[in-house]
mmCIF file of N, CA, C and O in Angstrom:
data_model
loop_
_atom_site.group_PDB
_atom_site.id
_atom_site.type_symbol
_atom_site.label_atom_id
_atom_site.label_comp_id
_atom_site.label_asym_id
_atom_site.label_seq_id
_atom_site.Cartn_x
_atom_site.Cartn_y
_atom_site.Cartn_z
ATOM 1 N N MET G 1234 -65.526 195.557 -49.769
ATOM 2 C CA MET G 1234 -65.495 196.180 -51.082
ATOM 3 C C MET G 1234 -64.523 195.466 -52.022
ATOM 4 O O MET G 1234 -64.819 195.231 -53.152
ATOM 5 N N ILE G 1235 -63.330 195.150 -51.512
ATOM 6 C CA ILE G 1235 -62.324 194.506 -52.345
ATOM 7 C C ILE G 1235 -62.506 192.997 -52.224
ATOM 8 O O ILE G 1235 -62.416 192.431 -51.146
ATOM 9 N N ASN G 1236 -62.775 192.353 -53.364
ATOM 10 C CA ASN G 1236 -63.103 190.929 -53.338
ATOM 11 C C ASN G 1236 -61.923 190.061 -53.783
ATOM 12 O O ASN G 1236 -60.843 190.562 -54.063
ATOM 13 N N GLY G 1237 -62.166 188.786 -53.862
ATOM 14 C CA GLY G 1237 -61.118 187.824 -54.192
ATOM 15 C C GLY G 1237 -60.556 187.972 -55.588
ATOM 16 O O GLY G 1237 -59.365 187.744 -55.808
ATOM 17 N N SER G 1238 -61.373 188.364 -56.561
ATOM 18 C CA SER G 1238 -60.860 188.515 -57.923
ATOM 19 C C SER G 1238 -59.861 189.669 -58.013
ATOM 20 O O SER G 1238 -58.930 189.636 -58.822
ATOM 21 N N PHE G 1239 -60.025 190.686 -57.175
ATOM 22 C CA PHE G 1239 -59.053 191.779 -57.121
ATOM 23 C C PHE G 1239 -57.681 191.240 -56.730
ATOM 24 O O PHE G 1239 -56.663 191.591 -57.332
ATOM 25 N N PHE G 1240 -57.634 190.373 -55.726
ATOM 26 C CA PHE G 1240 -56.374 189.786 -55.289
ATOM 27 C C PHE G 1240 -55.772 188.900 -56.370
ATOM 28 O O PHE G 1240 -54.554 188.866 -56.545
ATOM 29 N N ILE G 1241 -56.613 188.188 -57.096
ATOM 30 C CA ILE G 1241 -56.120 187.336 -58.181
ATOM 31 C C ILE G 1241 -55.470 188.190 -59.265
ATOM 32 O O ILE G 1241 -54.385 187.867 -59.755
ATOM 33 N N PHE G 1242 -56.108 189.296 -59.649
ATOM 34 C CA PHE G 1242 -55.518 190.200 -60.640
ATOM 35 C C PHE G 1242 -54.183 190.745 -60.155
ATOM 36 O O PHE G 1242 -53.210 190.816 -60.913
ATOM 37 N N CYS G 1243 -54.112 191.133 -58.892
ATOM 38 C CA CYS G 1243 -52.860 191.660 -58.338
ATOM 39 C C CYS G 1243 -51.755 190.613 -58.385
ATOM 40 O O CYS G 1243 -50.627 190.921 -58.774
ATOM 41 N N ILE G 1244 -52.073 189.400 -58.007
ATOM 42 C CA ILE G 1244 -51.087 188.318 -58.029
ATOM 43 C C ILE G 1244 -50.618 188.050 -59.458
ATOM 44 O O ILE G 1244 -49.419 187.862 -59.707
ATOM 45 N N VAL G 1245 -51.546 188.063 -60.414
ATOM 46 C CA VAL G 1245 -51.178 187.842 -61.816
ATOM 47 C C VAL G 1245 -50.253 188.948 -62.301
ATOM 48 O O VAL G 1245 -49.240 188.684 -62.960
ATOM 49 N N TRP G 1246 -50.573 190.211 -61.985
ATOM 50 C CA TRP G 1246 -49.711 191.324 -62.388
ATOM 51 C C TRP G 1246 -48.331 191.195 -61.766
ATOM 52 O O TRP G 1246 -47.323 191.454 -62.416
ATOM 53 N N ILE G 1247 -48.272 190.811 -60.505
ATOM 54 C CA ILE G 1247 -46.983 190.661 -59.833
ATOM 55 C C ILE G 1247 -46.181 189.520 -60.456
ATOM 56 O O ILE G 1247 -44.986 189.673 -60.738
ATOM 57 N N LEU G 1248 -46.815 188.397 -60.700
ATOM 58 C CA LEU G 1248 -46.113 187.269 -61.320
ATOM 59 C C LEU G 1248 -45.638 187.609 -62.727
ATOM 60 O O LEU G 1248 -44.520 187.255 -63.123
ATOM 61 N N TYR G 1249 -46.480 188.311 -63.504
ATOM 62 C CA TYR G 1249 -46.080 188.701 -64.859
ATOM 63 C C TYR G 1249 -44.958 189.736 -64.793
ATOM 64 O O TYR G 1249 -44.062 189.740 -65.636
ATOM 65 N N GLY G 1250 -44.989 190.598 -63.782
ATOM 66 C CA GLY G 1250 -43.914 191.560 -63.597
ATOM 67 C C GLY G 1250 -42.600 190.880 -63.257
ATOM 68 O O GLY G 1250 -41.539 191.247 -63.777
ATOM 69 N N ILE G 1251 -42.663 189.878 -62.391
ATOM 70 C CA ILE G 1251 -41.456 189.116 -62.051
ATOM 71 C C ILE G 1251 -40.942 188.378 -63.283
ATOM 72 O O ILE G 1251 -39.730 188.350 -63.542
ATOM 73 N N ALA G 1252 -41.842 187.818 -64.058
ATOM 74 C CA ALA G 1252 -41.439 187.138 -65.297
ATOM 75 C C ALA G 1252 -40.799 188.128 -66.263
ATOM 76 O O ALA G 1252 -39.784 187.824 -66.900
ATOM 77 N N GLY G 1253 -41.364 189.321 -66.371
ATOM 78 C CA GLY G 1253 -40.792 190.335 -67.248
ATOM 79 C C GLY G 1253 -39.416 190.776 -66.786
ATOM 80 O O GLY G 1253 -38.495 190.937 -67.589
ATOM 81 N N ARG G 1254 -39.255 190.970 -65.488
ATOM 82 C CA ARG G 1254 -37.944 191.347 -64.952
ATOM 83 C C ARG G 1254 -36.926 190.234 -65.189
ATOM 84 O O ARG G 1254 -35.737 190.498 -65.310
ATOM 85 N N SER G 1255 -37.413 188.995 -65.268
ATOM 86 C CA SER G 1255 -36.532 187.851 -65.524
ATOM 87 C C SER G 1255 -36.286 187.643 -67.017
ATOM 88 O O SER G 1255 -35.511 186.764 -67.395
ATOM 89 N N GLY G 1256 -36.967 188.384 -67.858
ATOM 90 C CA GLY G 1256 -36.797 188.253 -69.301
ATOM 91 C C GLY G 1256 -37.756 187.292 -69.958
ATOM 92 O O GLY G 1256 -37.620 186.970 -71.132
ATOM 93 N N ILE G 1257 -38.756 186.826 -69.214
ATOM 94 C CA ILE G 1257 -39.745 185.894 -69.764
ATOM 95 C C ILE G 1257 -41.048 186.653 -69.918
ATOM 96 O O ILE G 1257 -41.806 186.815 -68.965
ATOM 97 N N MET G 1258 -41.317 187.141 -71.106
ATOM 98 C CA MET G 1258 -42.524 187.932 -71.326
ATOM 99 C C MET G 1258 -42.902 187.842 -72.800
ATOM 100 O O MET G 1258 -42.042 187.711 -73.661
ATOM 101 N N LEU G 1259 -44.185 187.910 -73.070
ATOM 102 C CA LEU G 1259 -44.643 187.940 -74.443
ATOM 103 C C LEU G 1259 -44.290 189.294 -75.050
ATOM 104 O O LEU G 1259 -44.600 190.330 -74.481
ATOM 105 N N VAL G 1260 -43.641 189.260 -76.190
ATOM 106 C CA VAL G 1260 -43.185 190.489 -76.841
ATOM 107 C C VAL G 1260 -43.975 190.681 -78.126
ATOM 108 O O VAL G 1260 -44.053 189.776 -78.950
ATOM 109 N N PRO G 1261 -44.571 191.875 -78.325
ATOM 110 C CA PRO G 1261 -45.259 192.116 -79.589
ATOM 111 C C PRO G 1261 -44.275 192.097 -80.765
ATOM 112 O O PRO G 1261 -43.078 192.351 -80.593
ATOM 113 N N LYS G 1262 -44.781 191.802 -81.939
ATOM 114 C CA LYS G 1262 -43.923 191.691 -83.125
ATOM 115 C C LYS G 1262 -43.119 192.954 -83.377
ATOM 116 O O LYS G 1262 -41.983 192.892 -83.825
ATOM 117 N N LYS G 1263 -43.706 194.115 -83.064
ATOM 118 C CA LYS G 1263 -43.010 195.372 -83.347
ATOM 119 C C LYS G 1263 -41.774 195.576 -82.470
ATOM 120 O O LYS G 1263 -40.937 196.412 -82.776
ATOM 121 N N CYS G 1264 -41.631 194.796 -81.393
ATOM 122 C CA CYS G 1264 -40.488 194.945 -80.482
ATOM 123 C C CYS G 1264 -39.547 193.750 -80.503
ATOM 124 O O CYS G 1264 -38.601 193.693 -79.733
ATOM 125 N N ARG G 1265 -39.778 192.797 -81.363
ATOM 126 C CA ARG G 1265 -38.940 191.595 -81.399
ATOM 127 C C ARG G 1265 -37.692 191.818 -82.248
ATOM 128 O O ARG G 1265 -37.710 192.536 -83.231
ATOM 129 N N GLY G 1266 -36.615 191.162 -81.829
ATOM 130 C CA GLY G 1266 -35.413 191.101 -82.654
ATOM 131 C C GLY G 1266 -34.486 192.293 -82.550
ATOM 132 O O GLY G 1266 -33.529 192.386 -83.314
ATOM 133 N N TYR G 1267 -34.717 193.199 -81.646
ATOM 134 C CA TYR G 1267 -33.833 194.346 -81.482
ATOM 135 C C TYR G 1267 -32.861 194.082 -80.339
ATOM 136 O O TYR G 1267 -33.100 193.234 -79.479
ATOM 137 N N VAL G 1268 -31.788 194.861 -80.302
ATOM 138 C CA VAL G 1268 -30.815 194.698 -79.221
ATOM 139 C C VAL G 1268 -31.397 195.162 -77.885
ATOM 140 O O VAL G 1268 -30.949 194.726 -76.830
ATOM 141 N N TRP G 1269 -32.406 196.004 -77.930
ATOM 142 C CA TRP G 1269 -33.001 196.549 -76.707
ATOM 143 C C TRP G 1269 -34.236 195.777 -76.248
ATOM 144 O O TRP G 1269 -34.891 196.170 -75.286
ATOM 145 N N THR G 1270 -34.549 194.670 -76.870
ATOM 146 C CA THR G 1270 -35.756 193.905 -76.521
ATOM 147 C C THR G 1270 -35.718 193.415 -75.069
ATOM 148 O O THR G 1270 -36.728 193.467 -74.375
ATOM 149 N N GLU G 1271 -34.569 192.970 -74.612
ATOM 150 C CA GLU G 1271 -34.459 192.505 -73.220
ATOM 151 C C GLU G 1271 -34.699 193.660 -72.238
ATOM 152 O O GLU G 1271 -35.342 193.471 -71.207
ATOM 153 N N ASP G 1272 -34.190 194.843 -72.564
ATOM 154 C CA ASP G 1272 -34.454 196.012 -71.712
ATOM 155 C C ASP G 1272 -35.934 196.355 -71.715
ATOM 156 O O ASP G 1272 -36.483 196.765 -70.695
ATOM 157 N N TRP G 1273 -36.580 196.189 -72.858
ATOM 158 C CA TRP G 1273 -38.019 196.452 -72.957
ATOM 159 C C TRP G 1273 -38.788 195.506 -72.037
ATOM 160 O O TRP G 1273 -39.688 195.934 -71.321
ATOM 161 N N LYS G 1274 -38.399 194.232 -72.041
ATOM 162 C CA LYS G 1274 -39.072 193.248 -71.183
ATOM 163 C C LYS G 1274 -38.925 193.617 -69.709
ATOM 164 O O LYS G 1274 -39.892 193.580 -68.948
ATOM 165 N N ARG G 1275 -37.708 193.966 -69.309
ATOM 166 C CA ARG G 1275 -37.481 194.329 -67.910
ATOM 167 C C ARG G 1275 -38.253 195.592 -67.537
ATOM 168 O O ARG G 1275 -38.801 195.686 -66.432
ATOM 169 N N SER G 1276 -38.302 196.550 -68.423
ATOM 170 C CA SER G 1276 -39.034 197.787 -68.143
ATOM 171 C C SER G 1276 -40.528 197.534 -68.026
ATOM 172 O O SER G 1276 -41.198 198.091 -67.149
ATOM 173 N N ARG G 1277 -41.063 196.716 -68.891
ATOM 174 C CA ARG G 1277 -42.489 196.376 -68.800
ATOM 175 C C ARG G 1277 -42.774 195.572 -67.529
ATOM 176 O O ARG G 1277 -43.810 195.750 -66.898
ATOM 177 N N GLY G 1278 -41.851 194.693 -67.155
ATOM 178 C CA GLY G 1278 -42.009 193.952 -65.914
ATOM 179 C C GLY G 1278 -42.059 194.877 -64.712
ATOM 180 O O GLY G 1278 -42.872 194.693 -63.798
ATOM 181 N N THR G 1279 -41.232 195.904 -64.728
ATOM 182 C CA THR G 1279 -41.247 196.893 -63.650
ATOM 183 C C THR G 1279 -42.584 197.612 -63.595
ATOM 184 O O THR G 1279 -43.126 197.857 -62.508
ATOM 185 N N ALA G 1280 -43.134 197.941 -64.754
ATOM 186 C CA ALA G 1280 -44.432 198.620 -64.795
ATOM 187 C C ALA G 1280 -45.529 197.743 -64.185
ATOM 188 O O ALA G 1280 -46.381 198.237 -63.431
ATOM 189 N N TYR G 1281 -45.498 196.458 -64.477
ATOM 190 C CA TYR G 1281 -46.491 195.551 -63.895
ATOM 191 C C TYR G 1281 -46.311 195.439 -62.376
ATOM 192 O O TYR G 1281 -47.287 195.375 -61.636
ATOM 193 N N LEU G 1282 -45.066 195.408 -61.932
ATOM 194 C CA LEU G 1282 -44.826 195.358 -60.484
ATOM 195 C C LEU G 1282 -45.277 196.648 -59.801
ATOM 196 O O LEU G 1282 -45.819 196.610 -58.691
ATOM 197 N N LEU G 1283 -45.044 197.781 -60.465
ATOM 198 C CA LEU G 1283 -45.481 199.060 -59.903
ATOM 199 C C LEU G 1283 -46.997 199.151 -59.795
ATOM 200 O O LEU G 1283 -47.520 199.948 -59.016
ATOM 201 N N LEU G 1284 -47.694 198.364 -60.559
ATOM 202 C CA LEU G 1284 -49.149 198.333 -60.475
ATOM 203 C C LEU G 1284 -49.628 197.288 -59.467
ATOM 204 O O LEU G 1284 -50.466 197.583 -58.610
ATOM 205 N N GLY G 1285 -49.086 196.100 -59.538
ATOM 206 C CA GLY G 1285 -49.589 195.005 -58.719
ATOM 207 C C GLY G 1285 -49.264 195.097 -57.248
ATOM 208 O O GLY G 1285 -50.121 194.829 -56.400
ATOM 209 N N VAL G 1286 -48.049 195.490 -56.913
ATOM 210 C CA VAL G 1286 -47.630 195.491 -55.506
ATOM 211 C C VAL G 1286 -48.413 196.509 -54.668
ATOM 212 O O VAL G 1286 -48.961 196.152 -53.617
ATOM 213 N N PRO G 1287 -48.501 197.790 -55.086
ATOM 214 C CA PRO G 1287 -49.275 198.734 -54.259
ATOM 215 C C PRO G 1287 -50.745 198.353 -54.138
ATOM 216 O O PRO G 1287 -51.341 198.507 -53.069
ATOM 217 N N TRP G 1288 -51.324 197.858 -55.214
ATOM 218 C CA TRP G 1288 -52.730 197.467 -55.158
ATOM 219 C C TRP G 1288 -52.922 196.285 -54.212
ATOM 220 O O TRP G 1288 -53.890 196.238 -53.461
ATOM 221 N N LEU G 1289 -51.999 195.320 -54.263
ATOM 222 C CA LEU G 1289 -52.101 194.174 -53.364
ATOM 223 C C LEU G 1289 -51.971 194.617 -51.907
ATOM 224 O O LEU G 1289 -52.752 194.193 -51.049
ATOM 225 N N LEU G 1290 -51.012 195.480 -51.629
ATOM 226 C CA LEU G 1290 -50.841 195.968 -50.261
ATOM 227 C C LEU G 1290 -52.064 196.749 -49.793
ATOM 228 O O LEU G 1290 -52.500 196.600 -48.646
ATOM 229 N N PHE G 1291 -52.626 197.571 -50.657
ATOM 230 C CA PHE G 1291 -53.834 198.312 -50.312
ATOM 231 C C PHE G 1291 -54.984 197.349 -50.016
ATOM 232 O O PHE G 1291 -55.720 197.515 -49.034
ATOM 233 N N GLY G 1292 -55.132 196.333 -50.848
ATOM 234 C CA GLY G 1292 -56.183 195.346 -50.623
ATOM 235 C C GLY G 1292 -56.003 194.594 -49.318
ATOM 236 O O GLY G 1292 -56.969 194.342 -48.595
ATOM 237 N N LEU G 1293 -54.767 194.257 -49.003
ATOM 238 C CA LEU G 1293 -54.498 193.548 -47.750
ATOM 239 C C LEU G 1293 -54.776 194.436 -46.539
ATOM 240 O O LEU G 1293 -55.348 193.984 -45.547
ATOM 241 N N VAL G 1294 -54.393 195.714 -46.629
ATOM 242 C CA VAL G 1294 -54.662 196.647 -45.528
ATOM 243 C C VAL G 1294 -56.168 196.793 -45.328
ATOM 244 O O VAL G 1294 -56.661 196.778 -44.192
ATOM 245 N N CYS G 1295 -56.899 196.928 -46.418
ATOM 246 C CA CYS G 1295 -58.363 197.046 -46.312
ATOM 247 C C CYS G 1295 -58.971 195.789 -45.699
ATOM 248 O O CYS G 1295 -59.897 195.872 -44.885
ATOM 249 N N ARG G 1296 -58.451 194.644 -46.079
ATOM 250 C CA ARG G 1296 -58.988 193.397 -45.558
ATOM 251 C C ARG G 1296 -58.648 193.216 -44.080
ATOM 252 O O ARG G 1296 -59.497 192.851 -43.282
ATOM 253 N N VAL G 1297 -57.400 193.501 -43.699
ATOM 254 C CA VAL G 1297 -56.970 193.313 -42.307
ATOM 255 C C VAL G 1297 -57.686 194.292 -41.373
ATOM 256 O O VAL G 1297 -58.111 193.925 -40.280
ATOM 257 N N LEU G 1298 -57.815 195.538 -41.819
ATOM 258 C CA LEU G 1298 -58.455 196.549 -40.978
ATOM 259 C C LEU G 1298 -59.966 196.600 -41.156
ATOM 260 O O LEU G 1298 -60.624 197.443 -40.552
ATOM 261 N N SER G 1299 -60.501 195.735 -41.994
ATOM 262 C CA SER G 1299 -61.939 195.690 -42.287
ATOM 263 C C SER G 1299 -62.463 197.052 -42.727
ATOM 264 O O SER G 1299 -63.512 197.516 -42.284
ATOM 265 N N LEU G 1300 -61.715 197.700 -43.610
ATOM 266 C CA LEU G 1300 -62.118 199.009 -44.117
ATOM 267 C C LEU G 1300 -63.126 198.853 -45.250
ATOM 268 O O LEU G 1300 -62.936 198.041 -46.144
ATOM 269 N N ASP G 1301 -64.160 199.632 -45.211
ATOM 270 C CA ASP G 1301 -65.116 199.716 -46.314
ATOM 271 C C ASP G 1301 -65.212 201.187 -46.682
ATOM 272 O O ASP G 1301 -65.993 201.943 -46.119
ATOM 273 N N LEU G 1302 -64.359 201.591 -47.610
ATOM 274 C CA LEU G 1302 -64.226 203.005 -47.950
ATOM 275 C C LEU G 1302 -65.279 203.498 -48.923
ATOM 276 O O LEU G 1302 -65.390 204.680 -49.157
ATOM 277 N N GLY G 1303 -66.023 202.627 -49.488
ATOM 278 C CA GLY G 1303 -66.978 203.016 -50.514
ATOM 279 C C GLY G 1303 -66.340 202.912 -51.885
ATOM 280 O O GLY G 1303 -65.116 202.956 -52.034
ATOM 281 N N ARG G 1304 -67.161 202.789 -52.875
ATOM 282 C CA ARG G 1304 -66.674 202.554 -54.229
ATOM 283 C C ARG G 1304 -65.896 203.747 -54.781
ATOM 284 O O ARG G 1304 -64.842 203.587 -55.379
ATOM 285 N N GLY G 1305 -66.401 204.958 -54.578
ATOM 286 C CA GLY G 1305 -65.743 206.146 -55.121
ATOM 287 C C GLY G 1305 -64.376 206.389 -54.513
ATOM 288 O O GLY G 1305 -63.398 206.630 -55.234
ATOM 289 N N VAL G 1306 -64.286 206.321 -53.202
ATOM 290 C CA VAL G 1306 -63.005 206.553 -52.522
ATOM 291 C C VAL G 1306 -62.010 205.467 -52.896
ATOM 292 O O VAL G 1306 -60.823 205.750 -53.155
ATOM 293 N N THR G 1307 -62.463 204.243 -52.965
ATOM 294 C CA THR G 1307 -61.582 203.137 -53.336
ATOM 295 C C THR G 1307 -61.039 203.322 -54.751
ATOM 296 O O THR G 1307 -59.836 203.121 -54.992
ATOM 297 N N CYS G 1308 -61.885 203.731 -55.678
ATOM 298 C CA CYS G 1308 -61.432 203.964 -57.058
ATOM 299 C C CYS G 1308 -60.396 205.077 -57.124
ATOM 300 O O CYS G 1308 -59.398 204.961 -57.838
ATOM 301 N N VAL G 1309 -60.615 206.153 -56.383
ATOM 302 C CA VAL G 1309 -59.657 207.257 -56.378
ATOM 303 C C VAL G 1309 -58.314 206.791 -55.812
ATOM 304 O O VAL G 1309 -57.252 207.084 -56.371
ATOM 305 N N ILE G 1310 -58.345 206.051 -54.709
ATOM 306 C CA ILE G 1310 -57.109 205.550 -54.107
ATOM 307 C C ILE G 1310 -56.381 204.613 -55.071
ATOM 308 O O ILE G 1310 -55.159 204.695 -55.232
ATOM 309 N N LEU G 1311 -57.112 203.740 -55.737
ATOM 310 C CA LEU G 1311 -56.481 202.820 -56.687
ATOM 311 C C LEU G 1311 -55.874 203.564 -57.870
ATOM 312 O O LEU G 1311 -54.792 203.196 -58.350
ATOM 313 N N LEU G 1312 -56.534 204.614 -58.337
ATOM 314 C CA LEU G 1312 -55.964 205.420 -59.426
ATOM 315 C C LEU G 1312 -54.694 206.131 -58.984
ATOM 316 O O LEU G 1312 -53.719 206.209 -59.742
ATOM 317 N N VAL G 1313 -54.687 206.650 -57.774
ATOM 318 C CA VAL G 1313 -53.481 207.311 -57.259
ATOM 319 C C VAL G 1313 -52.346 206.300 -57.115
ATOM 320 O O VAL G 1313 -51.193 206.585 -57.466
ATOM 321 N N LEU G 1314 -52.659 205.115 -56.626
ATOM 322 C CA LEU G 1314 -51.641 204.077 -56.479
ATOM 323 C C LEU G 1314 -51.134 203.575 -57.834
ATOM 324 O O LEU G 1314 -49.998 203.097 -57.934
ATOM 325 N N ALA G 1315 -51.953 203.682 -58.873
ATOM 326 C CA ALA G 1315 -51.557 203.224 -60.202
ATOM 327 C C ALA G 1315 -50.760 204.282 -60.971
ATOM 328 O O ALA G 1315 -50.132 203.960 -61.980
ATOM 329 N N ALA G 1316 -50.756 205.512 -60.496
ATOM 330 C CA ALA G 1316 -50.088 206.601 -61.213
ATOM 331 C C ALA G 1316 -48.612 206.314 -61.509
ATOM 332 O O ALA G 1316 -48.166 206.550 -62.643
ATOM 333 N N PRO G 1317 -47.812 205.814 -60.561
ATOM 334 C CA PRO G 1317 -46.413 205.526 -60.906
ATOM 335 C C PRO G 1317 -46.273 204.511 -62.045
ATOM 336 O O PRO G 1317 -45.403 204.660 -62.905
ATOM 337 N N SER G 1318 -47.137 203.525 -62.071
ATOM 338 C CA SER G 1318 -47.090 202.536 -63.142
ATOM 339 C C SER G 1318 -47.446 203.162 -64.482
ATOM 340 O O SER G 1318 -46.795 202.897 -65.494
ATOM 341 N N PHE G 1319 -48.472 203.996 -64.498
ATOM 342 C CA PHE G 1319 -48.875 204.660 -65.741
ATOM 343 C C PHE G 1319 -47.784 205.595 -66.240
ATOM 344 O O PHE G 1319 -47.482 205.639 -67.442
ATOM 345 N N ILE G 1320 -47.180 206.342 -65.337
ATOM 346 C CA ILE G 1320 -46.116 207.274 -65.730
ATOM 347 C C ILE G 1320 -44.913 206.500 -66.255
ATOM 348 O O ILE G 1320 -44.346 206.839 -67.302
ATOM 349 N N HIS G 1321 -44.525 205.456 -65.541
ATOM 350 C CA HIS G 1321 -43.401 204.624 -65.990
ATOM 351 C C HIS G 1321 -43.704 204.005 -67.356
ATOM 352 O O HIS G 1321 -42.845 203.998 -68.237
ATOM 353 N N GLY G 1322 -44.918 203.500 -67.528
ATOM 354 C CA GLY G 1322 -45.303 202.911 -68.812
ATOM 355 C C GLY G 1322 -45.262 203.917 -69.946
ATOM 356 O O GLY G 1322 -44.811 203.609 -71.051
ATOM 357 N N TYR G 1323 -45.704 205.129 -69.694
ATOM 358 C CA TYR G 1323 -45.681 206.181 -70.713
ATOM 359 C C TYR G 1323 -44.244 206.531 -71.092
ATOM 360 O O TYR G 1323 -43.921 206.652 -72.279
ATOM 361 N N VAL G 1324 -43.382 206.682 -70.090
ATOM 362 C CA VAL G 1324 -41.985 207.045 -70.347
ATOM 363 C C VAL G 1324 -41.274 205.952 -71.143
ATOM 364 O O VAL G 1324 -40.584 206.244 -72.127
ATOM 365 N N ILE G 1325 -41.448 204.693 -70.737
ATOM 366 C CA ILE G 1325 -40.745 203.629 -71.468
ATOM 367 C C ILE G 1325 -41.335 203.424 -72.858
ATOM 368 O O ILE G 1325 -40.616 203.080 -73.784
ATOM 369 N N ASP G 1326 -42.622 203.673 -73.015
ATOM 370 C CA ASP G 1326 -43.224 203.568 -74.344
ATOM 371 C C ASP G 1326 -42.606 204.589 -75.285
ATOM 372 O O ASP G 1326 -42.259 204.260 -76.416
ATOM 373 N N ARG G 1327 -42.458 205.801 -74.821
ATOM 374 C CA ARG G 1327 -41.839 206.844 -75.655
ATOM 375 C C ARG G 1327 -40.381 206.524 -75.942
ATOM 376 O O ARG G 1327 -39.904 206.710 -77.062
ATOM 377 N N ARG G 1328 -39.670 206.028 -74.928
ATOM 378 C CA ARG G 1328 -38.251 205.706 -75.102
ATOM 379 C C ARG G 1328 -38.053 204.629 -76.156
ATOM 380 O O ARG G 1328 -37.236 204.768 -77.074
ATOM 381 N N PHE G 1329 -38.805 203.546 -76.048
ATOM 382 C CA PHE G 1329 -38.608 202.443 -76.974
ATOM 383 C C PHE G 1329 -39.232 202.721 -78.340
ATOM 384 O O PHE G 1329 -38.810 202.150 -79.338
ATOM 385 N N LYS G 1330 -40.199 203.614 -78.395
ATOM 386 C CA LYS G 1330 -40.740 204.024 -79.696
ATOM 387 C C LYS G 1330 -39.654 204.775 -80.475
ATOM 388 O O LYS G 1330 -39.480 204.559 -81.676
ATOM 389 N N ARG G 1331 -38.902 205.637 -79.785
ATOM 390 C CA ARG G 1331 -37.800 206.347 -80.450
ATOM 391 C C ARG G 1331 -36.733 205.367 -80.902
ATOM 392 O O ARG G 1331 -36.188 205.503 -82.019
ATOM 393 N N LEU G 1332 -36.406 204.386 -80.080
ATOM 394 C CA LEU G 1332 -35.411 203.390 -80.467
ATOM 395 C C LEU G 1332 -35.880 202.575 -81.661
ATOM 396 O O LEU G 1332 -35.084 202.243 -82.545
ATOM 397 N N ARG G 1333 -37.168 202.245 -81.673
ATOM 398 C CA ARG G 1333 -37.714 201.468 -82.784
ATOM 399 C C ARG G 1333 -37.662 202.266 -84.079
ATOM 400 O O ARG G 1333 -37.379 201.719 -85.144
ATOM 401 N N GLU G 1334 -37.891 203.567 -83.995
ATOM 402 C CA GLU G 1334 -37.837 204.399 -85.199
ATOM 403 C C GLU G 1334 -36.411 204.560 -85.715
ATOM 404 O O GLU G 1334 -36.214 204.722 -86.916
ATOM 405 N N LYS G 1335 -35.422 204.542 -84.808
ATOM 406 C CA LYS G 1335 -34.026 204.638 -85.219
ATOM 407 C C LYS G 1335 -33.591 203.408 -85.991
ATOM 408 O O LYS G 1335 -32.828 203.481 -86.936
ATOM 409 N N ASP G 1336 -34.054 202.234 -85.529
ATOM 410 C CA ASP G 1336 -33.629 200.964 -86.153
ATOM 411 C C ASP G 1336 -34.449 200.681 -87.333
ATOM 412 O O ASP G 1336 -34.822 200.641 -88.191
#
């Protein structure tokens, strides 16, 4: 069920997350030039890691154990695994939106 392009996406998310945690990330114009921009990059990098790492591990477990869970079950599991990333992304979006409005 889980193919090679899934692993490529996971690796890209993990690499972009590591780059974000290191401070190397594309920043939208609305977030550039503030004192908190570096914190924004690190927070976004964490969100990408929270998405890529669990999905990669799930894909590896499915591949090693030769699991074929079906499309519906796999989608539900991937959504559950993505929940921490979505929640973290929502929280940091609200936090930095308030900071942007202050400045």
